[in-house]
C-alpha atoms as a PDB file:
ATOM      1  CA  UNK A   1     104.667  81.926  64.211  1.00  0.00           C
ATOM      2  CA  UNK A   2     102.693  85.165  65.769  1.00  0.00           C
ATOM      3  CA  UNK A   3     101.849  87.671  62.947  1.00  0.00           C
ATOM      4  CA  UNK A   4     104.577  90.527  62.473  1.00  0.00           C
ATOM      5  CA  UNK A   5     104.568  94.024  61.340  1.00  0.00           C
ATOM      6  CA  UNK A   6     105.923  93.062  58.065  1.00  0.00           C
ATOM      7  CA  UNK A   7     104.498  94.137  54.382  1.00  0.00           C
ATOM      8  CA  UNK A   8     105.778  93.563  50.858  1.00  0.00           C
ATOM      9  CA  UNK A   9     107.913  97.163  50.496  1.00  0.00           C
ATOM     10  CA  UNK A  10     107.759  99.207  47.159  1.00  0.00           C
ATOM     11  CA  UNK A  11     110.376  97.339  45.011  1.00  0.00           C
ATOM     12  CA  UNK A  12     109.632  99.412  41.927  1.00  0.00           C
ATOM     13  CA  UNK A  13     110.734 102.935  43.237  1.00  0.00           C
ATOM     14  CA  UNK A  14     113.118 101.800  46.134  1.00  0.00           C
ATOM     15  CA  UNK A  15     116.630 100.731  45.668  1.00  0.00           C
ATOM     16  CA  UNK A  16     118.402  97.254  46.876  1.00  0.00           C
ATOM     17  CA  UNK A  17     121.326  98.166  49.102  1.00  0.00           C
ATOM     18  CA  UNK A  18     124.546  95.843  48.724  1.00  0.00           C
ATOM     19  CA  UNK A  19     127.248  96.312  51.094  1.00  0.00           C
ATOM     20  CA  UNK A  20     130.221  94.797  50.322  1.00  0.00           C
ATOM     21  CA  UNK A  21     131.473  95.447  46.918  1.00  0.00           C
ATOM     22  CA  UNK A  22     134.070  92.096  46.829  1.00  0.00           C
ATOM     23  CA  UNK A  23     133.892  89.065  44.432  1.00  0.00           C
ATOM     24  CA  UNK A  24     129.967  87.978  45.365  1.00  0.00           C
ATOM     25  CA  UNK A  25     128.666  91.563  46.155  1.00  0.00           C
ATOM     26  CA  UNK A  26     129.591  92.870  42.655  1.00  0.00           C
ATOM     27  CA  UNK A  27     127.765  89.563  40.945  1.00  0.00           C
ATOM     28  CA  UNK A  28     124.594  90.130  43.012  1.00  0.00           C
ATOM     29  CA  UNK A  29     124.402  93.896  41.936  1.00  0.00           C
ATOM     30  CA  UNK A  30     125.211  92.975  38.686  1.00  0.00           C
ATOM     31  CA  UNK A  31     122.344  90.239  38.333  1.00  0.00           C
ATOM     32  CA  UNK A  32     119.840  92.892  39.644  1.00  0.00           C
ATOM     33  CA  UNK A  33     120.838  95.543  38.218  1.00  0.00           C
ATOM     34  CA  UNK A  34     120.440  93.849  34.819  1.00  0.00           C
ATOM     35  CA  UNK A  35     117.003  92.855  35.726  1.00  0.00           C
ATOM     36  CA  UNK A  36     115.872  96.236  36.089  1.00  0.00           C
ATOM     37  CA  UNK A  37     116.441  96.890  39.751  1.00  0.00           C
ATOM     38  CA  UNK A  38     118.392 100.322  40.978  1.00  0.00           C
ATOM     39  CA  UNK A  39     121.160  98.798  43.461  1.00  0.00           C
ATOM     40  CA  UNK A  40     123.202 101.430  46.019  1.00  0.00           C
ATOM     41  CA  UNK A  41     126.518  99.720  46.283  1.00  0.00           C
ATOM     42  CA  UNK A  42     127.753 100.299  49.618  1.00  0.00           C
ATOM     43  CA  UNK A  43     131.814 100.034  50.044  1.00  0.00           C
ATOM     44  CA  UNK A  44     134.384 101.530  52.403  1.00  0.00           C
ATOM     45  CA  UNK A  45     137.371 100.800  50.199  1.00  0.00           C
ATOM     46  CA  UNK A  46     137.867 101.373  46.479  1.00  0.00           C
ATOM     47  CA  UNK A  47     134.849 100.156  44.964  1.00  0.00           C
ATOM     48  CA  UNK A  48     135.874 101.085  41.270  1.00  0.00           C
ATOM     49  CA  UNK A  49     136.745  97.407  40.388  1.00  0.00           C
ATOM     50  CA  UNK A  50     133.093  96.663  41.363  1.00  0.00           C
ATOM     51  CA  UNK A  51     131.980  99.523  39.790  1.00  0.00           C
ATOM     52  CA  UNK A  52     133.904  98.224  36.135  1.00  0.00           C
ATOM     53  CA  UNK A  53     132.831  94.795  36.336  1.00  0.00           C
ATOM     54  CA  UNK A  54     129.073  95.383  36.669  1.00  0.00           C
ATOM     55  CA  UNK A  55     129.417  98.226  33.786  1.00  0.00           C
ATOM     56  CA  UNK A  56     131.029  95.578  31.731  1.00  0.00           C
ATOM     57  CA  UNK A  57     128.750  92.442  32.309  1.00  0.00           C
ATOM     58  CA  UNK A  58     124.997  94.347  32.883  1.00  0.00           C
ATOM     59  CA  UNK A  59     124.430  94.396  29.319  1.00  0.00           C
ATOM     60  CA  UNK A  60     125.134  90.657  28.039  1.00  0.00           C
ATOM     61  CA  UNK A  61     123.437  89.749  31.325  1.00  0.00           C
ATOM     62  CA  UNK A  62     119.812  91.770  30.788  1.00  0.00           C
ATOM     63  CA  UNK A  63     120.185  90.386  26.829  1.00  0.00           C
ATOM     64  CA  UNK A  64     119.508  87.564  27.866  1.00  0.00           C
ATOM     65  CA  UNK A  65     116.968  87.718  30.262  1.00  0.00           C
ATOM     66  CA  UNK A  66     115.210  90.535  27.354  1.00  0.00           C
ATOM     67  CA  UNK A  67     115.473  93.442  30.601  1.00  0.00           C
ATOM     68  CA  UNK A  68     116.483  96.825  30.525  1.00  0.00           C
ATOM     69  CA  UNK A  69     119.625  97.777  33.338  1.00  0.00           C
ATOM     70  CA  UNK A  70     118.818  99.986  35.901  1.00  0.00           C
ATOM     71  CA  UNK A  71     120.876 102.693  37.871  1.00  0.00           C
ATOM     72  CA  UNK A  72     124.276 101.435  39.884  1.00  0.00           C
ATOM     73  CA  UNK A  73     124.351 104.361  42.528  1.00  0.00           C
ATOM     74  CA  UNK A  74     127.515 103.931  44.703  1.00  0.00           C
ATOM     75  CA  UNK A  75     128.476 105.423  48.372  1.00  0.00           C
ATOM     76  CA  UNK A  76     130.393 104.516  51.502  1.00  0.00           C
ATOM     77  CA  UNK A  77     127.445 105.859  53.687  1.00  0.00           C
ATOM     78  CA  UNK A  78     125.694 103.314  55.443  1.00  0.00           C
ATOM     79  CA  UNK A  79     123.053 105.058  55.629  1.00  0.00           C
ATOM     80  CA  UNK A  80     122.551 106.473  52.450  1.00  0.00           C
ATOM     81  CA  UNK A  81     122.779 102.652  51.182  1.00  0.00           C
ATOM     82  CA  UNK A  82     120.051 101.681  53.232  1.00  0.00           C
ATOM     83  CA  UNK A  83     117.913 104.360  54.659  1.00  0.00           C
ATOM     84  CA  UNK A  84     115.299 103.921  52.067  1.00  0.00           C
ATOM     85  CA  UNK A  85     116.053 100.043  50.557  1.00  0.00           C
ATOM     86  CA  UNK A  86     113.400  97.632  50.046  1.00  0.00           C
ATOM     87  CA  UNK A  87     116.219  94.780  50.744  1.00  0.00           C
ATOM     88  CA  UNK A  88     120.077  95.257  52.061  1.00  0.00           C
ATOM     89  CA  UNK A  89     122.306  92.467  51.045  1.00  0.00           C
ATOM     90  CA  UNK A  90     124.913  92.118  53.467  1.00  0.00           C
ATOM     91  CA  UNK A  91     128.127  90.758  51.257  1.00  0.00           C
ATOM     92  CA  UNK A  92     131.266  91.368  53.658  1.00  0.00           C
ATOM     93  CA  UNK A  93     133.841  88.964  54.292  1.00  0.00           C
ATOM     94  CA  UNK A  94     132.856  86.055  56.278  1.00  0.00           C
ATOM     95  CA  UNK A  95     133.596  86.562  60.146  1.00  0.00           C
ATOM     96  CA  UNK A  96     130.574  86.286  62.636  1.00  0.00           C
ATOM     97  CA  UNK A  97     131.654  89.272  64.388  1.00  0.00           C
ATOM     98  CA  UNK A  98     131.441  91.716  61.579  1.00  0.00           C
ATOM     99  CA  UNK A  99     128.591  90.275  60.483  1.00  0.00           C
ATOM    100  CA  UNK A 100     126.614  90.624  63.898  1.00  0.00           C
ATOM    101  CA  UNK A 101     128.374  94.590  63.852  1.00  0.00           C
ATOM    102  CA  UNK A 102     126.693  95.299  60.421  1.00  0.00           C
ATOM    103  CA  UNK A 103     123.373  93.547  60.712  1.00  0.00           C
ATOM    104  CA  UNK A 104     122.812  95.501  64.370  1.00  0.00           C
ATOM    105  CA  UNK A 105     123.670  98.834  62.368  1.00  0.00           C
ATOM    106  CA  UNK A 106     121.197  97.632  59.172  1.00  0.00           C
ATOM    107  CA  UNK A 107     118.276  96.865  62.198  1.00  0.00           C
ATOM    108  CA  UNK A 108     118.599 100.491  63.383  1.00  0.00           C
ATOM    109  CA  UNK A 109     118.835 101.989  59.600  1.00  0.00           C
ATOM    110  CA  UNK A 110     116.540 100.051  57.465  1.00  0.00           C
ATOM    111  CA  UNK A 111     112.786 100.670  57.083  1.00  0.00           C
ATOM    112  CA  UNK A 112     111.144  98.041  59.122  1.00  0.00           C
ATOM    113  CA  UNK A 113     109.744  96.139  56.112  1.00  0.00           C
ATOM    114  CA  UNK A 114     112.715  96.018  54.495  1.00  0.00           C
ATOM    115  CA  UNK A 115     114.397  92.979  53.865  1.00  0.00           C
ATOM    116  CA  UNK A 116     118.067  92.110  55.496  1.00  0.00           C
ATOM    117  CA  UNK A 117     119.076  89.154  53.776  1.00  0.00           C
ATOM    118  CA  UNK A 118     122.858  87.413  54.260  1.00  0.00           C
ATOM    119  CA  UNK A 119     125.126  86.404  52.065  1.00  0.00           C
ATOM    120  CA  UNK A 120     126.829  84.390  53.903  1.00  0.00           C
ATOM    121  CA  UNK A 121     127.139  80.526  53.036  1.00  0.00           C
ATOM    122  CA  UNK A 122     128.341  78.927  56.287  1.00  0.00           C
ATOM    123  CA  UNK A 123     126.976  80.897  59.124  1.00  0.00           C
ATOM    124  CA  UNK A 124     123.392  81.591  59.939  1.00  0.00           C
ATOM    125  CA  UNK A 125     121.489  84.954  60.883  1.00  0.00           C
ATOM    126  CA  UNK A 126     120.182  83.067  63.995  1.00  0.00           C
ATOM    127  CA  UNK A 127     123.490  83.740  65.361  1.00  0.00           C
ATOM    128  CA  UNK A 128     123.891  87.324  63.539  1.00  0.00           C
ATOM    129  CA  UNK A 129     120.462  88.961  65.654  1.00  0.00           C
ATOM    130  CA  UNK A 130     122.700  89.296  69.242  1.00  0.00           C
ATOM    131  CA  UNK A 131     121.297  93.063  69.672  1.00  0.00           C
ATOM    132  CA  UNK A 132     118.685  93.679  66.801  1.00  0.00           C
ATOM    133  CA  UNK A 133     115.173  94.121  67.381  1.00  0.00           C
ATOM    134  CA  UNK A 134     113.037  93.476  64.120  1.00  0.00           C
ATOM    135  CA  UNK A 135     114.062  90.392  63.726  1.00  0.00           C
ATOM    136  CA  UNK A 136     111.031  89.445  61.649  1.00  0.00           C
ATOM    137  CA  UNK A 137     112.860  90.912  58.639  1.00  0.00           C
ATOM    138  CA  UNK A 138     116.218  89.055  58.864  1.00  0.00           C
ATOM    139  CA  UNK A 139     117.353  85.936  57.252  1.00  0.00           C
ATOM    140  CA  UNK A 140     119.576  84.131  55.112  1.00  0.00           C
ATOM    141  CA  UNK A 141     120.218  84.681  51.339  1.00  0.00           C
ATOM    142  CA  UNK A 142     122.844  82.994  50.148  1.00  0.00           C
ATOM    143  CA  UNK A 143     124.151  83.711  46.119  1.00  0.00           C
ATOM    144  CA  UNK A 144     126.724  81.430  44.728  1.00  0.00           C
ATOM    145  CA  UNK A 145     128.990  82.650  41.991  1.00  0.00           C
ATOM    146  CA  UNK A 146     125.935  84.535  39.482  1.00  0.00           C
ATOM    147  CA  UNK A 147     126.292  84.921  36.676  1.00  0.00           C
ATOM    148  CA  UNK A 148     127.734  81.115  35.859  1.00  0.00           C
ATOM    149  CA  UNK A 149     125.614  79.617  39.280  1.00  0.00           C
ATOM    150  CA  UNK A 150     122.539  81.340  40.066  1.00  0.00           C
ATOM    151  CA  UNK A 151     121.068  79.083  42.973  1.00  0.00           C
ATOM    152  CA  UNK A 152     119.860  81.483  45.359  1.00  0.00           C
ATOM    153  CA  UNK A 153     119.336  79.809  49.017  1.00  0.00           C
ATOM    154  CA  UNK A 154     117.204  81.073  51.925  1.00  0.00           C
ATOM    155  CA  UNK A 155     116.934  80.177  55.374  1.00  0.00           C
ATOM    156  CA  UNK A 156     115.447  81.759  58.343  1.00  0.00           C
ATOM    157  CA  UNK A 157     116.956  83.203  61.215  1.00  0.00           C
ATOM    158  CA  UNK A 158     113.898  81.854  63.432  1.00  0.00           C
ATOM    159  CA  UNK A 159     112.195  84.805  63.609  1.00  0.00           C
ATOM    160  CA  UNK A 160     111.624  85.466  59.645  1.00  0.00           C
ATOM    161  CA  UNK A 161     108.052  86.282  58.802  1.00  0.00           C
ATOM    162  CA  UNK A 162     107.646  82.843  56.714  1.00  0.00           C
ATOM    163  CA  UNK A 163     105.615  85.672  54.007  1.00  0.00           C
ATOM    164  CA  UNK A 164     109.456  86.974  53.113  1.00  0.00           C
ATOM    165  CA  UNK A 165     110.793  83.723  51.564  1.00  0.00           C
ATOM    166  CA  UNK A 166     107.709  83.214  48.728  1.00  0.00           C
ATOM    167  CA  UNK A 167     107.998  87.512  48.329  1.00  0.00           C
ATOM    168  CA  UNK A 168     111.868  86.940  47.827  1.00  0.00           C
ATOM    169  CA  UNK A 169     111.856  83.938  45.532  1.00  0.00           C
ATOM    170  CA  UNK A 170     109.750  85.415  43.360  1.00  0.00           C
ATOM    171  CA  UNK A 171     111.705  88.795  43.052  1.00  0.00           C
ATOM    172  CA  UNK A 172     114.777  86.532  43.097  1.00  0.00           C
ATOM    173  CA  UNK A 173     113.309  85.061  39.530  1.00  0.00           C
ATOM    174  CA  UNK A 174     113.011  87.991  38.051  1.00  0.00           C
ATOM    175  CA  UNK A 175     116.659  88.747  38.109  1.00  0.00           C
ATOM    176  CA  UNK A 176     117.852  85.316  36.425  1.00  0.00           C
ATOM    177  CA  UNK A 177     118.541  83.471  39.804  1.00  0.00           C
ATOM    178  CA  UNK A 178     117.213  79.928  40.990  1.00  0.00           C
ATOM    179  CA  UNK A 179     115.616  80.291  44.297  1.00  0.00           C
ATOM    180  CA  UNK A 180     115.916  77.529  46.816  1.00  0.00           C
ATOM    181  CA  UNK A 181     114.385  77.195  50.456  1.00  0.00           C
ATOM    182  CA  UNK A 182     116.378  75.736  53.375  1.00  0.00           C
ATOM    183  CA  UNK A 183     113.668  74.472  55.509  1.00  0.00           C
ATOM    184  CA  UNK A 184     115.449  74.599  58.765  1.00  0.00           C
ATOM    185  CA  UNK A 185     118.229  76.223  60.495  1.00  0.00           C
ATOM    186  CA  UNK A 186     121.543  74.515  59.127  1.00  0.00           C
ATOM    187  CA  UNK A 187     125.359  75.334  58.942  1.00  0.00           C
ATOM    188  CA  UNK A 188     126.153  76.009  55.353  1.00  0.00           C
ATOM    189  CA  UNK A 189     122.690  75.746  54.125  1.00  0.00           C
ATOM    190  CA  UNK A 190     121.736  73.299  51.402  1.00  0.00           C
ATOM    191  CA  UNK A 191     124.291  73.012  48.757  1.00  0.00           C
ATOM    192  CA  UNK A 192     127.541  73.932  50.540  1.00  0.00           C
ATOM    193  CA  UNK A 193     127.025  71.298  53.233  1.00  0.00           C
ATOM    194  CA  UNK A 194     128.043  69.013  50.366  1.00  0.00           C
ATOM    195  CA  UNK A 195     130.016  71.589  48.805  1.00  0.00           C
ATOM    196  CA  UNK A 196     131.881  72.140  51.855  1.00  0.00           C
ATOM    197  CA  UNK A 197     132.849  68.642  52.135  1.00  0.00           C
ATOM    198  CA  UNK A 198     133.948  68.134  48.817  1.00  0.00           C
ATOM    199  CA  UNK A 199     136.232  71.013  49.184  1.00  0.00           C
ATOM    200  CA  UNK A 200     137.921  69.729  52.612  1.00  0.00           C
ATOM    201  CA  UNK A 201     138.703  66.211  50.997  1.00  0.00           C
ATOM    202  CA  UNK A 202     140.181  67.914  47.786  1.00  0.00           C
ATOM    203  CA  UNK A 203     142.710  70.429  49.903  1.00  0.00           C
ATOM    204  CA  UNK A 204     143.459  66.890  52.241  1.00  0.00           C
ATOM    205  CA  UNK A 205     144.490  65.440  48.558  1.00  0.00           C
ATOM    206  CA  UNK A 206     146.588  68.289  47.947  1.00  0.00           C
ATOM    207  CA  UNK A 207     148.285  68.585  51.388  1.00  0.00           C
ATOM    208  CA  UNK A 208     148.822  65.525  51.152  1.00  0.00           C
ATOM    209  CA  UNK A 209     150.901  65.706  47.919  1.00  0.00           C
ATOM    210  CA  UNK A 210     148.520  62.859  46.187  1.00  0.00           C
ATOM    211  CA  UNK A 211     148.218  64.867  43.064  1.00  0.00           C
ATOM    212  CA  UNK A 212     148.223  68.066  41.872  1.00  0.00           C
ATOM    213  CA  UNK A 213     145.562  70.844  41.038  1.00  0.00           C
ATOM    214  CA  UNK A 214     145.601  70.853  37.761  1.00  0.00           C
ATOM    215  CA  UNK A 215     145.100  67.143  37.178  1.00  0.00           C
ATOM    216  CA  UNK A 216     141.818  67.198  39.977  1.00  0.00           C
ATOM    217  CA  UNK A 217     140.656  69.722  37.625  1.00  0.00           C
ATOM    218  CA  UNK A 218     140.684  68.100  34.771  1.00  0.00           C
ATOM    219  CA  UNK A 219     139.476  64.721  36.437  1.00  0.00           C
ATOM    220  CA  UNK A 220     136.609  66.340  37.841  1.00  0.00           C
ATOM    221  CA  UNK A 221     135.362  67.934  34.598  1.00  0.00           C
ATOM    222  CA  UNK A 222     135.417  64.750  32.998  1.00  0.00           C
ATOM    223  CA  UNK A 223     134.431  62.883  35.260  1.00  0.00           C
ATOM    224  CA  UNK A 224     131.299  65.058  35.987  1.00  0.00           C
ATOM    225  CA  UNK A 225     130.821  66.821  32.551  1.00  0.00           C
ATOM    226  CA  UNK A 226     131.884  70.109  34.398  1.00  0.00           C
ATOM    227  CA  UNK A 227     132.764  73.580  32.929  1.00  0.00           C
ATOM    228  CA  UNK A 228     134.825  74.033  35.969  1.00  0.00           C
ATOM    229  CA  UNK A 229     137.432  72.575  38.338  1.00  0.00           C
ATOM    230  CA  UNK A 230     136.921  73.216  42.025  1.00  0.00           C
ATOM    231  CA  UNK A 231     140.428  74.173  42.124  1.00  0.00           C
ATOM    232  CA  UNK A 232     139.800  77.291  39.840  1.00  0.00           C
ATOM    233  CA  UNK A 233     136.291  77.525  41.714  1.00  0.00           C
ATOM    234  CA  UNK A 234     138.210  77.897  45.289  1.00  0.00           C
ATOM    235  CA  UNK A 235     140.806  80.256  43.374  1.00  0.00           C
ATOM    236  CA  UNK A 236     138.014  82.530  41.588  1.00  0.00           C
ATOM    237  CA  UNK A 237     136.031  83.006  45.330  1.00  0.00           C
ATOM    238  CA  UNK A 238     139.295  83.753  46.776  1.00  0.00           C
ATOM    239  CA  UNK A 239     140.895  80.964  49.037  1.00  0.00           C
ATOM    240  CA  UNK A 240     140.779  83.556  52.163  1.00  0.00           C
ATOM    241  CA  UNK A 241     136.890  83.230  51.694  1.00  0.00           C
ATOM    242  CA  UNK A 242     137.434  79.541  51.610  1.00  0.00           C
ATOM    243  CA  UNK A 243     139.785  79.422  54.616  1.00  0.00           C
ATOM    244  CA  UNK A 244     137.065  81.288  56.386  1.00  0.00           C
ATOM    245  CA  UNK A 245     134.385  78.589  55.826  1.00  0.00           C
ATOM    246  CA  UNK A 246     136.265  76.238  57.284  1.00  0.00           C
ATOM    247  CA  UNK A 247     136.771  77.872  60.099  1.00  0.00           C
ATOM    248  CA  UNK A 248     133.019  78.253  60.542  1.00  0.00           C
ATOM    249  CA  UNK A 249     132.815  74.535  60.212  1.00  0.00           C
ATOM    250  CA  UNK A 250     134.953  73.530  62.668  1.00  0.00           C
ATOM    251  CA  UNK A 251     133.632  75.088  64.924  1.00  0.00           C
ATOM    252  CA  UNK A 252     130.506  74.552  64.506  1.00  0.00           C
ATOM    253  CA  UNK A 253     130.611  71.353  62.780  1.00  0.00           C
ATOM    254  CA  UNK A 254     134.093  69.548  64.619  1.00  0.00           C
ATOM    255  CA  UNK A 255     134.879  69.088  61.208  1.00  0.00           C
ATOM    256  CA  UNK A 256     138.379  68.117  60.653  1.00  0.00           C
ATOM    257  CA  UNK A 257     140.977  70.848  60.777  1.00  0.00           C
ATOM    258  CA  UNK A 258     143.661  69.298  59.264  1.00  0.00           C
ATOM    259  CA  UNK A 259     142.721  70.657  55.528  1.00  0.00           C
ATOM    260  CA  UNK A 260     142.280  74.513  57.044  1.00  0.00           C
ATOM    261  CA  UNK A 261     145.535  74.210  58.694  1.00  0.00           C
ATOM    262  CA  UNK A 262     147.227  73.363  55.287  1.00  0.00           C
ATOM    263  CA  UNK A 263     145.556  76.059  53.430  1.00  0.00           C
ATOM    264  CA  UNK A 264     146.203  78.634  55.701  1.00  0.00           C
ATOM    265  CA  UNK A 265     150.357  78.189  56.335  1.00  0.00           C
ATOM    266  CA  UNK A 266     150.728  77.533  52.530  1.00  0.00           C
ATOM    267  CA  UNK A 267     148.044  80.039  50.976  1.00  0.00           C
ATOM    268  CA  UNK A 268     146.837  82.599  52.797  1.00  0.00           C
ATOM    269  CA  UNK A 269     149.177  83.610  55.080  1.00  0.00           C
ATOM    270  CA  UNK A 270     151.570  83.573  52.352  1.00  0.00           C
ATOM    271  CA  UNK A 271     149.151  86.014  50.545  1.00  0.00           C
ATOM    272  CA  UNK A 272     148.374  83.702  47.554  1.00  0.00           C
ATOM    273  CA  UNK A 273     144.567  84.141  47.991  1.00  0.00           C
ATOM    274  CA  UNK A 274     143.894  82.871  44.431  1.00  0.00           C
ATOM    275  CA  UNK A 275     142.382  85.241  41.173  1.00  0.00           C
ATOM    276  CA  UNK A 276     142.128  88.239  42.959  1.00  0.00           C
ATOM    277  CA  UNK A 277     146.256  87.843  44.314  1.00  0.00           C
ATOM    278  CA  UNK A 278     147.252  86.160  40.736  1.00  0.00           C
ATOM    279  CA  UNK A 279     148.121  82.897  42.716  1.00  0.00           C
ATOM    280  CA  UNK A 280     146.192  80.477  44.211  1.00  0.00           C
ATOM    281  CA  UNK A 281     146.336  76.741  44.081  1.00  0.00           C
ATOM    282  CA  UNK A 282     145.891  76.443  40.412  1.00  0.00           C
ATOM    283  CA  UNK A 283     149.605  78.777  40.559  1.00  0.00           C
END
């Protein structure tokens, strides 16, 4: 790849920038916020839910990594999020189109060697950069559910200056997560390819009234020593956010539909989005 104009920014008096203050952009300021790193929360709604749950959670989280908490500074100004950011983390709800919106906007506001990094977990900056320009600084970084899963995927957009991803996992280690590097450009990166699939069969199981939530659950935990069902994992993301990842894949994958179909006439259009609605698939 030619060289690019890209240098490790100041991460020790510049802020991180998170926009989207949801279920996964709350974690992620959390985690680095406990680590010692000032985040700018960035929300157009409400963000005082986000706002409680990093207050409550910074301080058992930086105990155990032996870190002071920094500053959570909130706004619904683009700009002021991430005029002067060494990294945005773009953490809105998973549709390519408002993802390509914000990342054009992010191009035009960000320093150039600051770091636009994805959360998304199906689709892939490569199709986010339609009208940016600095493309060198753009790629994937993909959380899971931090505190409890702290695999932190990245993945170029084709254009990332390959000196981001070593400069990244090593900042990502700092705050408590387990950095991972997708070598090449895939559709769900590395662990929610098999995720993904695992997910699909499960809601098939259910649609097709083979069993029941809670007793998956409880199969699955034994059977793999799990904490966790991925019953109340698809009800804690939020089973809209699931519902969009399938759409991803079948489009992009000509994955089976019949599962998304299900989900959607008996779930989300109904409202019952999981945790956040108080009814999901667990009930």
């Amino acid at each position: 790849m030619p060289s690019t104009p890209w240098t490790k920014p100041d991460t020790s008096t510049r802020p991180i920038a998170v926009i989207g203050g949801g279920v996964m952009g709350r974690r992620i300021a959390m985690m680095w916020i406990a680590s010692g790193f000032t985040v700018i929360l960035c929300e157009k709604a409400d963000y005082s839910d986000a706002v409680s749950y990093v207050q409550e959670h910074e301080a058992e989280q930086a105990g155990k990594q032996g870190t002071e908490p920094a500053e959570l500074k909130t706004t619904t100004s683009l700009q002021e999020a991430a005029g002067n950011a060494w990294m945005v983390i773009e953490a809105i709800p998973e549709k390519l189109e408002l993802k390509i919106e914000l990342i054009t906007e992010l191009d035009k506001i960000a320093p150039p060697d600051c770091i636009i990094a994805s959360n998304s977990s199906s689709l892939r900056t490569s199709q986010m950069i339609v009208n940016t320009e600095k493309n060198y600084r753009i790629c994937n970084g993909h959380y899971y559910m931090p505190p409890d899963q702290t695999y932190f995927e990245v993945m170029s957009c084709g254009h990332t200056d390959p000196a981001i991803f070593p400069f990244l996992m090593e900042k990502a280690s700092q705050a408590g997560f387990k950095p991972v590097h997708a070598q090449i450009d895939s559709t769900g990166l590395v662990f929610n390819r098999i995720w993904a699939s695992l997910k699909r069969e499960i809601l098939l199981v259910l649609a097709e009234g083979v069993s029941d939530a809670r007793t998956i659950d409880e199969m699955f935990m034994s059977w793999f020593k799990a904490t966790k069902g991925p019953c109340l994992m698809m009800d804690t993301v939020g089973l809209d956010t699931v519902y969009n990842i399938e759409v991803v894949y079948s489009q992009q994958r000509q994955v089976d539909t019949t599962a998304m179909k299900w989900l959607k006439e008996n779930y989300v259009d109904k409202g019952n989005l999981g945790a956040k609605a108080g009814k999901g698939l667990l009930g």
